[in-house]
Short mmCIF file of C-alpha atoms and ligand atoms in Angstrom, two decimals:
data_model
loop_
_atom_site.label_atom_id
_atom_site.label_comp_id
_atom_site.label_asym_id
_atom_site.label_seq_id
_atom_site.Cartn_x
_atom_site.Cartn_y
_atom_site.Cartn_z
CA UNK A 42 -26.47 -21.04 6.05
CA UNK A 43 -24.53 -18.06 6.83
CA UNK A 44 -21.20 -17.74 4.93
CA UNK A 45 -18.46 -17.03 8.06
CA UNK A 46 -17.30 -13.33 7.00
CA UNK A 47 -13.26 -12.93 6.40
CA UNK A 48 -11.40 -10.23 6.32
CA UNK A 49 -11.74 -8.05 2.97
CA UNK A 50 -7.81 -8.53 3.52
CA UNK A 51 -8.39 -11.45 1.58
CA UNK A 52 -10.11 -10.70 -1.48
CA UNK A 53 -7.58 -10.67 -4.02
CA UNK A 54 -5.96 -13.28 -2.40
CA UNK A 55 -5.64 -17.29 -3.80
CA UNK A 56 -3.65 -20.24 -3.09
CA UNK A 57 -0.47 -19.73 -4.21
CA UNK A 58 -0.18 -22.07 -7.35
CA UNK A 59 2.74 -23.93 -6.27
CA UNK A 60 0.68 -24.89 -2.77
CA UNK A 61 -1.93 -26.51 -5.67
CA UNK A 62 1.30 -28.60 -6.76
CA UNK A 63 2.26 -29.98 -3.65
CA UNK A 64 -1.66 -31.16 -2.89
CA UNK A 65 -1.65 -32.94 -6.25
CA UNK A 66 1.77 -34.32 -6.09
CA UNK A 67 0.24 -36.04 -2.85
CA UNK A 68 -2.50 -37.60 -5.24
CA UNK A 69 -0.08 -38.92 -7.36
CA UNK A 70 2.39 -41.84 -7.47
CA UNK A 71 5.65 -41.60 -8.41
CA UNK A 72 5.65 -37.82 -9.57
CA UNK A 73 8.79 -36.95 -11.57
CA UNK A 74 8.55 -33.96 -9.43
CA UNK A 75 10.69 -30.61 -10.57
CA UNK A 76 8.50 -28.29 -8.85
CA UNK A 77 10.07 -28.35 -5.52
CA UNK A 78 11.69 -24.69 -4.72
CA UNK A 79 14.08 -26.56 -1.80
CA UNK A 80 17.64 -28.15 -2.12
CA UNK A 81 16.95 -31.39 -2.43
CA UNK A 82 19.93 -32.47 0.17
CA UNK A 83 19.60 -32.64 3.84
CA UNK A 84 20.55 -29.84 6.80
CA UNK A 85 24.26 -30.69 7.94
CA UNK A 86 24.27 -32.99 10.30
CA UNK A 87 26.30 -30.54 12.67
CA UNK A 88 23.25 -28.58 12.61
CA UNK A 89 21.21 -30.84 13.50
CA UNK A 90 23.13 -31.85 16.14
CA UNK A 91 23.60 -28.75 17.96
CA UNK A 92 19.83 -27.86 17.28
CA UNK A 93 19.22 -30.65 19.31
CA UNK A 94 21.77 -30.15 21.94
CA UNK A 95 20.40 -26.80 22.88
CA UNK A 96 16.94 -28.48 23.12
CA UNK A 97 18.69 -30.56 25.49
CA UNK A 98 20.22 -28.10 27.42
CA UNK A 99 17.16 -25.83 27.93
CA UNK A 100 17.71 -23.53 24.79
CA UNK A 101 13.79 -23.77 24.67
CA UNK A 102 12.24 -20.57 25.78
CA UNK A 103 12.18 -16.85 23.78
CA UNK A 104 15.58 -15.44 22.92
CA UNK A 105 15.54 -11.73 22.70
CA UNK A 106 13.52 -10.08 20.06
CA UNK A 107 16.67 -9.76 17.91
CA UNK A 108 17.83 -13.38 18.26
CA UNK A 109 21.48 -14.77 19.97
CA UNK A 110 24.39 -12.53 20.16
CA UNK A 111 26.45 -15.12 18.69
CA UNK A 112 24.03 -15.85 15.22
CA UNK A 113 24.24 -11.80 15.21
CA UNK A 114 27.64 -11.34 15.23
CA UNK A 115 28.44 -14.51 12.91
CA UNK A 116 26.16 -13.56 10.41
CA UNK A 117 27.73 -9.43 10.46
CA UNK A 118 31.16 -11.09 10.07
CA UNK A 119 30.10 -12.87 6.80
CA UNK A 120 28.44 -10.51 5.79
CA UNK A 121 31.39 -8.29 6.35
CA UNK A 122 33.65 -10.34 5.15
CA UNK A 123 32.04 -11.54 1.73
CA UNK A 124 30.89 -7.74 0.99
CA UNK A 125 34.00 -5.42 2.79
CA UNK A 126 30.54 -3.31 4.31
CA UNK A 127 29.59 -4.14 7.72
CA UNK A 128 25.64 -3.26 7.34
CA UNK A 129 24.84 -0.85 10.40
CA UNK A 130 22.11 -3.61 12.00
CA UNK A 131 20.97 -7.26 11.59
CA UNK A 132 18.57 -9.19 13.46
CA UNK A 133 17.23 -13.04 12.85
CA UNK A 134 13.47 -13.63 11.76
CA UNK A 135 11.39 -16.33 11.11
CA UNK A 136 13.03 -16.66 7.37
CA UNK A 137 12.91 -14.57 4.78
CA UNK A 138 9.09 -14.58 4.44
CA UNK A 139 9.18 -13.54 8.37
CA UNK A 140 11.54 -10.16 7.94
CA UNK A 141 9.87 -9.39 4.59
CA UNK A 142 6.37 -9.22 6.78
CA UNK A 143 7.86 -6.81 8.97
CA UNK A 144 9.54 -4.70 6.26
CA UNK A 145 5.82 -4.61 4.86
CA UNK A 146 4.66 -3.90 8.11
CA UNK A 147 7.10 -1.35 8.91
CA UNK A 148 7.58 0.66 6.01
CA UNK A 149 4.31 0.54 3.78
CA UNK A 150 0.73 2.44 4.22
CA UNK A 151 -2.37 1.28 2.40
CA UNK A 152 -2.01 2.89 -1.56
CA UNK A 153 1.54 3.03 -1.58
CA UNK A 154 3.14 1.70 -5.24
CA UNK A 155 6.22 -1.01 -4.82
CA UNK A 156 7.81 -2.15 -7.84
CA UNK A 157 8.27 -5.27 -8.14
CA UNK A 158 9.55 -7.30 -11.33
CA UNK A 159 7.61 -9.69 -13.49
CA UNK A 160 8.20 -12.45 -12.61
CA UNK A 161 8.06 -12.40 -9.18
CA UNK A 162 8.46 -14.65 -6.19
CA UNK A 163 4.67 -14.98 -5.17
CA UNK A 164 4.85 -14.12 -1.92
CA UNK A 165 5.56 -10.55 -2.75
CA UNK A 166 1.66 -9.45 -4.55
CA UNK A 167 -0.06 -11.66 -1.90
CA UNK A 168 1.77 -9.76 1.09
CA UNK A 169 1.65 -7.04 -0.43
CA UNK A 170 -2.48 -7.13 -0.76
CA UNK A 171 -2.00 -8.07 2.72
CA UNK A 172 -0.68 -4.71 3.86
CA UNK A 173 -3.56 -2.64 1.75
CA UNK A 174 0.22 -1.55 -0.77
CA UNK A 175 -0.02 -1.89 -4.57
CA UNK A 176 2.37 -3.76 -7.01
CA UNK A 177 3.51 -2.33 -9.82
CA UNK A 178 5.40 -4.34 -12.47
CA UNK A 179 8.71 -3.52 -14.21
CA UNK A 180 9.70 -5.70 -17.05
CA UNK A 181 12.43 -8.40 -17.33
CA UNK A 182 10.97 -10.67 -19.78
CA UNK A 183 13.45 -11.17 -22.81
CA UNK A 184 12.88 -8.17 -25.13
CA UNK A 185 11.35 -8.64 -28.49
CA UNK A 186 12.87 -5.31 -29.47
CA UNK A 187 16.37 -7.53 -31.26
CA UNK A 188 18.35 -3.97 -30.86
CA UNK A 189 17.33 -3.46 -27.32
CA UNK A 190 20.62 -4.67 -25.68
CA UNK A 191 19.07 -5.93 -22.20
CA UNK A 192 19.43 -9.73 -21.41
CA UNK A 193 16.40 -11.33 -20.60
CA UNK A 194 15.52 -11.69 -16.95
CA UNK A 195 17.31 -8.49 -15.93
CA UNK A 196 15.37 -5.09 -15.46
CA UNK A 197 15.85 -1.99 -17.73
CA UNK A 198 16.52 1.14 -15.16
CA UNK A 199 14.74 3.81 -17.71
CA UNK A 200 12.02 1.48 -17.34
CA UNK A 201 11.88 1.44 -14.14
CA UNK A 202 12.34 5.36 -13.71
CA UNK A 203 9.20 5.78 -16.08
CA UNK A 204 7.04 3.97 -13.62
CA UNK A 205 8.22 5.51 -10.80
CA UNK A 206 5.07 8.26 -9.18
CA UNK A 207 4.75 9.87 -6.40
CA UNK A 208 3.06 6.98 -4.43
CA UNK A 209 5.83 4.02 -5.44
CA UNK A 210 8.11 3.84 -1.85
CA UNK A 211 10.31 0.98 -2.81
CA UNK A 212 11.65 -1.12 -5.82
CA UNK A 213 11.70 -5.33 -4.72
CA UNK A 214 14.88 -6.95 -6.30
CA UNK A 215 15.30 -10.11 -5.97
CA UNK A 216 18.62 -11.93 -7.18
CA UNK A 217 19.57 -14.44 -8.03
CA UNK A 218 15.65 -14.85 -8.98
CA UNK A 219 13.05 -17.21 -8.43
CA UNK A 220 11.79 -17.90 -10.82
CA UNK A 221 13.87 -16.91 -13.45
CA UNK A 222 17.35 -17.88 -12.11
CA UNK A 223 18.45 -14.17 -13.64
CA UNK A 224 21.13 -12.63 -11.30
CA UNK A 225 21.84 -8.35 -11.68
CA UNK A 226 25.59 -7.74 -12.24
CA UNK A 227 27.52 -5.05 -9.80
CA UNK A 228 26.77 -1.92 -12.52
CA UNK A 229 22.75 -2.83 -11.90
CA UNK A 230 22.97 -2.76 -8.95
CA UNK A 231 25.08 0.62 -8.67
CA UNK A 232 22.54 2.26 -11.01
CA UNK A 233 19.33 0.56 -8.58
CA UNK A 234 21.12 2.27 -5.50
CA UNK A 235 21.40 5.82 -7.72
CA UNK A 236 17.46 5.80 -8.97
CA UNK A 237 16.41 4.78 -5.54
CA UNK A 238 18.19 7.46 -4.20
CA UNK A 239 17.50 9.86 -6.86
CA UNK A 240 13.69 9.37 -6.03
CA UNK A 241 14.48 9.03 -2.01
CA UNK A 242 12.76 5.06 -2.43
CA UNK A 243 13.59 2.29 -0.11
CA UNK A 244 15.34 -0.94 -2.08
CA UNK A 245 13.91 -4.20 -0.47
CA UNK A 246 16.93 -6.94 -1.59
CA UNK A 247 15.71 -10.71 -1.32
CA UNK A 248 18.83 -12.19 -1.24
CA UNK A 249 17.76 -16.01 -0.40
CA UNK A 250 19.66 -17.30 -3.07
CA UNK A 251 22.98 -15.95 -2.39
CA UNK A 252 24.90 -19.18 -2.10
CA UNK A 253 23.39 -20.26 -5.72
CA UNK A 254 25.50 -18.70 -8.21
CA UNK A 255 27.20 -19.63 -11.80
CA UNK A 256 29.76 -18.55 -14.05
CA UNK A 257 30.50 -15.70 -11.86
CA UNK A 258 30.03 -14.51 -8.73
CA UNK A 259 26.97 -12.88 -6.88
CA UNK A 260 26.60 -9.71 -5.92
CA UNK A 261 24.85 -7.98 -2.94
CA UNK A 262 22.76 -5.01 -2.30
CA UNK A 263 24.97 -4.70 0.83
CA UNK A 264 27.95 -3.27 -1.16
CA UNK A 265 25.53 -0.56 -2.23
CA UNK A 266 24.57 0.61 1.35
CA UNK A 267 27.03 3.44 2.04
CA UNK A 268 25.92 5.32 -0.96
CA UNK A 269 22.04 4.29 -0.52
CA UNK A 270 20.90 4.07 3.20
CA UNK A 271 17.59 2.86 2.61
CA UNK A 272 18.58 -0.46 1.61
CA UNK A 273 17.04 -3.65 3.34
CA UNK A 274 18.60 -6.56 2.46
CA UNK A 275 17.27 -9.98 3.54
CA UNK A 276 18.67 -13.30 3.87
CA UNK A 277 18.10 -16.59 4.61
CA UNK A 278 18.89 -20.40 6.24
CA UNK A 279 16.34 -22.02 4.07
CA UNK A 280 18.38 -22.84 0.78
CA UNK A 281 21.78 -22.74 1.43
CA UNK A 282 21.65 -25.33 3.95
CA UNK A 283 18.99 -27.67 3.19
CA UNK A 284 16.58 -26.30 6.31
CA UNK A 285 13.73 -24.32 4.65
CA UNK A 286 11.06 -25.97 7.96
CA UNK A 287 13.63 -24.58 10.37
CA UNK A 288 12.16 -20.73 9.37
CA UNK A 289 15.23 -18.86 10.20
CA UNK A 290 16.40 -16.02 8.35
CA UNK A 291 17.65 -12.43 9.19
CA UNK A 292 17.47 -9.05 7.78
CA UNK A 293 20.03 -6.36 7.13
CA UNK A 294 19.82 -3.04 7.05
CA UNK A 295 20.02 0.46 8.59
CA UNK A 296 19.42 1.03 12.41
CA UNK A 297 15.57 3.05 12.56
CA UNK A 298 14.08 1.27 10.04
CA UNK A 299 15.44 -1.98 11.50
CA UNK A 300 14.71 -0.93 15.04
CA UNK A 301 10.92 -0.27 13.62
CA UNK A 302 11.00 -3.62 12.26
CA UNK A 303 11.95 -5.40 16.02
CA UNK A 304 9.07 -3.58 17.39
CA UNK A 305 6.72 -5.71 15.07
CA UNK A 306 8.60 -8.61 15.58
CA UNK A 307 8.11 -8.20 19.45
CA UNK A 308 4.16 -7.87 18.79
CA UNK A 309 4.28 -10.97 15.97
CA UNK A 310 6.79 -13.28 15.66
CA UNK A 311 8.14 -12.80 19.16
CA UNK A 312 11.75 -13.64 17.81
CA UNK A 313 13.34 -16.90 15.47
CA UNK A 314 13.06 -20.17 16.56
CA UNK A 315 15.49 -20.30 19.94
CA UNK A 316 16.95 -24.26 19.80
CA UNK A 317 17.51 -23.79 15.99
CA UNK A 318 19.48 -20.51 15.78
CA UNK A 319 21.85 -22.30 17.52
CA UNK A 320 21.66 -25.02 14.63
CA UNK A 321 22.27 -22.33 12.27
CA UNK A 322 25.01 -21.04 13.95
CA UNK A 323 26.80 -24.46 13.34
CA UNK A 324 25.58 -24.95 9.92
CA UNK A 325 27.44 -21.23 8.82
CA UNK A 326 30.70 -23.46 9.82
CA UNK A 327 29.92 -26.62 7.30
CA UNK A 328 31.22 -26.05 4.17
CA UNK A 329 28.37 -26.68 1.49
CA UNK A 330 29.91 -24.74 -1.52
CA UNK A 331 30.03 -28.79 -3.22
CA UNK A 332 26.24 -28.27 -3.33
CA UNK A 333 26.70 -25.02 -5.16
CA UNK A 334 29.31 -27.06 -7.73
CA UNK A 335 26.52 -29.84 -8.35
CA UNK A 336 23.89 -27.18 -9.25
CA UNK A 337 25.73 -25.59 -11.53
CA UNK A 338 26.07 -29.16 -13.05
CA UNK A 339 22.61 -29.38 -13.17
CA UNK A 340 21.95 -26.33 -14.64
CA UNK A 341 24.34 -26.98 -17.56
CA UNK A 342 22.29 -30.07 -17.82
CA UNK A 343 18.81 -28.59 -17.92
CA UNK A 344 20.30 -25.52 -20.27
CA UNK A 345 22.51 -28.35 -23.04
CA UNK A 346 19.01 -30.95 -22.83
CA UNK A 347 16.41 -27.92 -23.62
CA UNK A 348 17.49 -24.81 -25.35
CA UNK A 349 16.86 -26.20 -28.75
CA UNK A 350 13.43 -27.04 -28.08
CA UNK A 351 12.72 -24.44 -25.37
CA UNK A 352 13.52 -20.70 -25.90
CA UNK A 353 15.21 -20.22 -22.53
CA UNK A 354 18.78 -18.70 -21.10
CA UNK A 355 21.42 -20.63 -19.36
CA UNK A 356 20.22 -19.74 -15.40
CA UNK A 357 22.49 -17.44 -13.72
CA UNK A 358 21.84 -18.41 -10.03
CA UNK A 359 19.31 -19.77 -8.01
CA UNK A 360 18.28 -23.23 -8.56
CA UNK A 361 15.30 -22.62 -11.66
CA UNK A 362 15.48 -22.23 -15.28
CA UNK A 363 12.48 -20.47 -17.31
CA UNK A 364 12.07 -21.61 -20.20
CA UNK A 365 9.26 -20.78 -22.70
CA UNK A 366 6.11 -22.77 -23.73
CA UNK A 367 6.74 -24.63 -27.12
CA UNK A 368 5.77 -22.53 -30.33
CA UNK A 369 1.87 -22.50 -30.39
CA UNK A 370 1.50 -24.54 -26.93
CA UNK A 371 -0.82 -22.90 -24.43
CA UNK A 372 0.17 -23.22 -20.75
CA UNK A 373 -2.98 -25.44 -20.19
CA UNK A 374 -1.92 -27.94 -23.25
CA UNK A 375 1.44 -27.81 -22.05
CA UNK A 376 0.11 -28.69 -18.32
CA UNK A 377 -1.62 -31.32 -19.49
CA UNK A 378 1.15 -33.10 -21.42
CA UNK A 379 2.74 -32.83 -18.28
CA UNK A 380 0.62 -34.22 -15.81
CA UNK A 381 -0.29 -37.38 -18.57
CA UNK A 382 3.32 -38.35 -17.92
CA UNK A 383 3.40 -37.50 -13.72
CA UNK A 384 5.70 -34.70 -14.46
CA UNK A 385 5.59 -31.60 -12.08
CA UNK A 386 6.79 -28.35 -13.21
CA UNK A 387 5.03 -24.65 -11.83
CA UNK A 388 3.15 -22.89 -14.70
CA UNK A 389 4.96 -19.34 -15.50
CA UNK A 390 1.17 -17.65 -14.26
CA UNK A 391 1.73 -18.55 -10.84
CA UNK A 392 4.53 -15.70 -11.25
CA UNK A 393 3.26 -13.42 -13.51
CA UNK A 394 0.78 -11.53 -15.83
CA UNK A 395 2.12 -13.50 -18.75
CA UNK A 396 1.34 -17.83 -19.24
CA UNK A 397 4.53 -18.19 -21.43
CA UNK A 398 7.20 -19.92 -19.47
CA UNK A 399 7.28 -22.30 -16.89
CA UNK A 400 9.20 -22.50 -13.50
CA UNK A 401 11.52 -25.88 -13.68
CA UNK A 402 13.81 -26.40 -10.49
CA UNK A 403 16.64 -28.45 -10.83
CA UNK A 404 16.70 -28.75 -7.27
CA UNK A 405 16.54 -32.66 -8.03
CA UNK A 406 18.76 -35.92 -7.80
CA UNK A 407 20.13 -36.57 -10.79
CA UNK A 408 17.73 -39.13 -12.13
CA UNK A 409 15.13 -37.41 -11.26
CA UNK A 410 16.16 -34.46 -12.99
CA UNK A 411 17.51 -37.14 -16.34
CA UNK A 412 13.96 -38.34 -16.51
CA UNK A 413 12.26 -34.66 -16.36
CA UNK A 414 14.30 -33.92 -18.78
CA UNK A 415 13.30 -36.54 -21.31
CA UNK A 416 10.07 -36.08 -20.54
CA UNK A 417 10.19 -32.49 -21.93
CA UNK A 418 12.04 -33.54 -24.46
CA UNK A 419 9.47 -35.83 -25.22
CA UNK A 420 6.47 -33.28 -25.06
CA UNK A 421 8.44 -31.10 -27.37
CA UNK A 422 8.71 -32.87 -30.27
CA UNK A 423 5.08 -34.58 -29.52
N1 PMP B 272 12.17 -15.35 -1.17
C1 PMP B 272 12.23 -16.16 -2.24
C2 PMP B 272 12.61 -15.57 -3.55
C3 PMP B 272 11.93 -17.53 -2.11
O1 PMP B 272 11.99 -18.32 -3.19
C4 PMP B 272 11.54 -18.03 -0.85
C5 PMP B 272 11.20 -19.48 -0.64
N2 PMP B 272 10.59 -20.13 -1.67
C6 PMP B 272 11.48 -17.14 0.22
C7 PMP B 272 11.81 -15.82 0.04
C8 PMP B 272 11.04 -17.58 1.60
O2 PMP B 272 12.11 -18.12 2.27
P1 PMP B 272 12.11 -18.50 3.81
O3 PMP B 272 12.08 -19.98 3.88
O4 PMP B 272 13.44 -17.97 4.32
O5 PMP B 272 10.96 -17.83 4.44
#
């Protein structure tokens, strides 16, 4: 038999690893499952509700390439007001994996270099393989170097400028980070916006995890955009508001580049889903910072049950902690222990070129997350 022939598009291309979890957590019963990378609450119920109003009312054909005036302008006002920078353009996509695709699109030719960090969301080497662009790595695992001052999970800028050539066109952040939960402080980001200018490079900001910060508060690429135009900064729905299936997202940024990026949108996407923009749009007036208040809970949790056993930080935003293998524990021993005792985590290679840490999301209810916890405990001391 002849094999069907794909497109060479796909060569370096797998499952993503945490895809592989969710198809075995369906095999298994009662999973203690803390792989999940989605609040585990529900979309307000206002949302829902108007979502399903407009359906009612006929909100059921295209909106315009963009998406609604009013999501627009709501979204610039926060924006505005959280940051004191109204960026010059926004438009909605189909979430944050949507406007990343047209950034891609848009900005990158085959053998261009972006620099990403390690670890990285996944989406960012497979898409990037998609568009024919390479990824190039810049370090933010904890430093063995004792005297080298950098915390772990944050980048090193005279790192990055060494790997900087004359093919790299943009550096990825992407804070607070999945999977690391490490969040960049105002003075990274300042010195991000200088090298990028410096070296005329776009900055591509996933910002998805805005709402999920601790101990202090979280800062955005946005404030950086009137000394660094070629900032995109990306947002989302997904997290903040318990609505990851509702794909809705929107991207920030300045006017050509963004214009560029509604032209694939028109030929793609078409535009965000039309009944639930207007369930956004009454989701950005439910307060959900009490979600934000239990995570940090949780996160004090995972960081007070784990850090003896588990070299690991306290997680600065997002919903994740990273913490390392056991001492002389291979990822695939370390899997195994897990999966003995149904408990899901995401192995640190699914993000990475190291197998050291593991992705934990404390995304959980708070047995769920209890019992993970004692579980780990458990293997730790096996
Ligand atoms: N960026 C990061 C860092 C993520 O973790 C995710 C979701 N796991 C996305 C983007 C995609 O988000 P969306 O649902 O908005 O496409």
């Amino acid at each position: 038999m002849h094999r069907k022939r794909l497109s060479s598009r796909l060569d370096h291309i797998q499952g993503s690893g945490v895809r592989r979890m969710f198809d075995l957590i369906r095999t298994m019963k009662d999973p203690i499952n803390l792989s999940i990378g989605q609040a585990h609450y529900e979309a307000p119920a206002e949302a829902i509700e108007a979502a399903t109003a407009a359906m009612r009312h006929g909100e059921n054909r295209y909106t315009t390439t963009q998406g609604i005036p009013e999501l627009i302008q709501r979204v610039s006002d926060r924006l505005e007001g959280r940051y004191g920078f109204r960026p010059p353009s926004v438009f909605m996509t189909s979430g944050v994996s949507g406007g990343l695709l047209l950034a891609h699109l848009s900005l990158f030719d085959s053998g261009d270099e972006i620099l990403l960090p390690d670890p990285y969301f996944v989406m960012y080497t497979n898409m990037l393989e998609l568009v024919g662009a390479k990824a190039a790595f810049y370090e933010t695992y904890p430093s063995d170097d004792p005297k080298d001052g950098r915390p772990a999970w944050h980048p090193d800028l005279a790192e990055i400028e060494a790997r900087i050539t004359n093919k790299t066109r943009a550096i990825l952040i992407n804070s607070p980070s999945n999977p690391t939960g490490g969040m960049l402080d105002r003075n990274e980001l300042q010195g991000l916006a200088a090298l990028a200018r410096k070296h005329d490079l776009w900055i591509l900001s996933d910002e998805i995890y805005s709402h999920f910060h601790y101990g202090r508060s979280f800062e955005s690429m946005i404030t950086r955009m009137p000394d660094h135009e070629k900032t995109i900064v990306f947002g989302g729905f997904s997290k903040t508001y318990g609505m990851p299936g509702w794909r809705l997202g929107f991207v920030a940024g300045p006017e050509d580049a963004l214009e560029a990026m509604k032209t694939v949108q028109q030929y793609t996407f078409v535009c965000a889903p039309a009944p639930l923009q207007y369930g956004a749009l009454a989701a950005m007036s439910v307060d959900v910072s009490r979600y934000r208040d239990e995570y940090e809970q949780k996160r004090d949790l995972v960081y007070e049950q784990l850090h003896d056993l588990y070299p690991m930080v306290p997680s600065e935003g997002s919903f994740y902690a990273f913490p390392a293998y056991p001492d002389g524990v291979s990822e695939e021993v370390f899997l195994e222990r897990c999966l003995e005792r149904r408990l899901l985590i995401v192995p640190g290679s699914a993000f990475s070129r190291r197998a050291t840490h593991f992705r934990l999301s404390f995304a959980a209810s708070d047995a769920m997350l209890r019992e993970g916890l004692r579980v780990l405990r458990e293997i730790a001391t096996e």
